[in-house]
Amino acid sequence: VMSPGTTLLLQFDFPLQDWVPCHHVSACLEGQEMAIHENRVKKARSHLFDAAHDFVEHGCTESIALKLTLPLDCPITMTTDLTKIQISCRIDLAVDGARPGTFTNLRLDLPVRVVHSVTSDEMDQEEDDPI
């Protein structure tokens, strides 16, 4: 749960052992507005609210942190009979591919619920809700 103007801090720890080498990490907060008509959903508009990236030196980089901030004019997450607004955090990791010299992209999309303001009671309830 986030509200407009809040910041999300993503921390990535890389063990120095023989894991699959990671070379690049990027993340963004993005949104999509969709129009609903006759039970069909059509993407109307896309937004990129914030983005960050960093390079990873395998064997040297122990951790990195990426900071993403929702702008104050960010729309809230909502669904009605006519429209749907979704916000997500997209994380991409570039790791070694199956063949030498190639890369594979690993992507993780996490839904973000954006509300007008978050109270401590709502945060406690959100933490107790199962995923």
Coordinates of C-alpha atoms in Angstrom, one line a residue:
V1 CA 0.0 0.0 0.0
M2 CA 1.4 3.4 -1.0
S3 CA 0.0 6.9 -1.3
P4 CA 1.0 9.7 -3.6
G5 CA 4.3 11.3 -2.6
T6 CA 5.6 8.2 -0.7
T7 CA 8.9 6.5 -1.5
L8 CA 9.7 2.8 -2.0
L9 CA 13.2 1.6 -1.2
L10 CA 14.3 -1.7 -2.9
Q11 CA 17.3 -3.5 -1.4
F12 CA 19.1 -6.2 -3.4
D13 CA 21.7 -8.3 -1.7
F14 CA 24.1 -10.4 -3.8
P15 CA 26.0 -13.2 -2.1
L16 CA 29.7 -13.4 -3.1
Q17 CA 29.4 -17.2 -3.7
D18 CA 28.9 -19.0 -7.0
W19 CA 25.4 -17.9 -7.8
V20 CA 24.2 -16.9 -11.2
P21 CA 26.0 -13.6 -11.9
C22 CA 23.7 -10.6 -12.0
H23 CA 24.9 -7.7 -14.1
H24 CA 22.1 -5.1 -14.0
V25 CA 19.1 -4.3 -11.9
S26 CA 16.3 -1.9 -12.8
A27 CA 13.0 -1.1 -11.3
C28 CA 10.1 1.2 -12.1
L29 CA 6.7 2.3 -10.8
E30 CA 4.3 2.2 -13.7
G31 CA 0.5 2.6 -14.2
Q32 CA -2.1 1.6 -16.7
E33 CA -5.5 3.1 -17.3
M34 CA -7.9 0.8 -19.0
A35 CA -11.4 1.4 -20.5
I36 CA -14.0 -1.3 -20.0
H37 CA -16.7 -1.6 -22.7
E38 CA -19.0 -4.6 -23.2
N39 CA -16.9 -6.8 -21.0
R40 CA -13.7 -6.0 -23.0
V41 CA -10.7 -4.2 -21.5
K42 CA -8.7 -1.9 -23.7
K43 CA -5.6 -0.1 -22.5
A44 CA -6.2 3.6 -22.8
R45 CA -3.0 5.1 -21.3
S46 CA 0.3 4.1 -19.7
H47 CA 2.3 6.1 -17.1
L48 CA 5.9 5.8 -16.0
F49 CA 6.0 7.4 -12.5
D50 CA 9.6 6.7 -11.6
A51 CA 12.5 4.5 -12.6
A52 CA 15.9 3.6 -11.3
H53 CA 18.8 1.3 -12.3
D54 CA 22.2 0.2 -11.2
F55 CA 25.0 -2.0 -12.6
V56 CA 26.3 -4.9 -10.6
E57 CA 29.9 -6.0 -10.6
H58 CA 29.8 -9.8 -10.0
G59 CA 32.0 -10.8 -7.0
C60 CA 32.5 -7.1 -5.9
T61 CA 29.0 -5.7 -5.3
E62 CA 27.4 -7.0 -2.1
S63 CA 24.2 -4.9 -2.3
I64 CA 22.5 -2.1 -4.0
A65 CA 19.4 0.0 -3.2
L66 CA 17.0 1.6 -5.6
K67 CA 14.7 4.4 -4.6
L68 CA 11.3 5.0 -6.3
T69 CA 8.9 7.7 -5.5
L70 CA 5.2 8.1 -6.5
P71 CA 4.5 11.7 -7.7
L72 CA 1.9 13.7 -5.8
D73 CA -0.4 13.7 -8.8
C74 CA -0.4 9.9 -9.1
P75 CA -3.9 8.4 -9.6
I76 CA -5.2 5.9 -7.0
T77 CA -5.8 2.3 -7.7
M78 CA -9.5 1.8 -8.7
T79 CA -11.9 -0.3 -10.6
T80 CA -15.4 0.8 -11.8
D81 CA -17.8 -0.5 -14.4
L82 CA -16.1 1.8 -17.0
T83 CA -12.5 2.1 -16.0
K84 CA -9.7 0.4 -14.3
I85 CA -6.4 1.9 -13.0
Q86 CA -3.6 -0.4 -11.9
I87 CA -0.1 0.6 -10.6
S88 CA 2.7 -1.9 -10.3
C89 CA 6.4 -2.1 -9.4
R90 CA 8.4 -3.8 -12.2
I91 CA 11.8 -5.3 -11.4
D92 CA 14.2 -6.5 -14.1
L93 CA 17.4 -8.4 -13.4
A94 CA 19.9 -9.1 -16.2
V95 CA 21.8 -12.4 -15.4
D96 CA 24.2 -14.6 -17.3
G97 CA 22.4 -16.6 -20.1
A98 CA 22.8 -20.2 -21.0
R99 CA 25.5 -19.5 -23.5
P100 CA 28.7 -17.5 -22.7
G101 CA 28.4 -13.8 -23.5
T102 CA 24.5 -13.8 -23.4
F103 CA 22.1 -12.4 -20.9
T104 CA 18.7 -13.5 -19.6
N105 CA 16.2 -11.0 -18.3
L106 CA 14.3 -12.0 -15.1
R107 CA 11.2 -9.9 -14.6
L108 CA 9.0 -9.5 -11.5
D109 CA 5.8 -7.5 -11.5
L110 CA 4.4 -6.6 -8.1
P111 CA 0.9 -4.9 -7.8
V112 CA 0.9 -1.7 -5.8
R113 CA -2.3 -0.5 -4.2
V114 CA -2.3 3.3 -4.2
V115 CA -4.7 5.0 -1.8
H116 CA -5.2 8.7 -0.9
S117 CA -3.6 8.3 2.5
V118 CA -2.4 5.4 4.7
T119 CA -3.2 5.2 8.4
S120 CA -1.2 3.0 10.7
D121 CA -4.4 0.8 11.2
E122 CA -4.6 0.2 7.5
M123 CA -0.9 -0.7 7.3
D124 CA -1.4 -3.2 10.2
Q125 CA -4.4 -4.7 8.5
E126 CA -2.6 -5.0 5.1
E127 CA 0.4 -6.8 6.8
D128 CA -2.1 -9.3 8.3
D129 CA -3.9 -10.0 5.0
P130 CA -2.7 -13.1 3.2
I131 CA -1.3 -12.7 -0.3

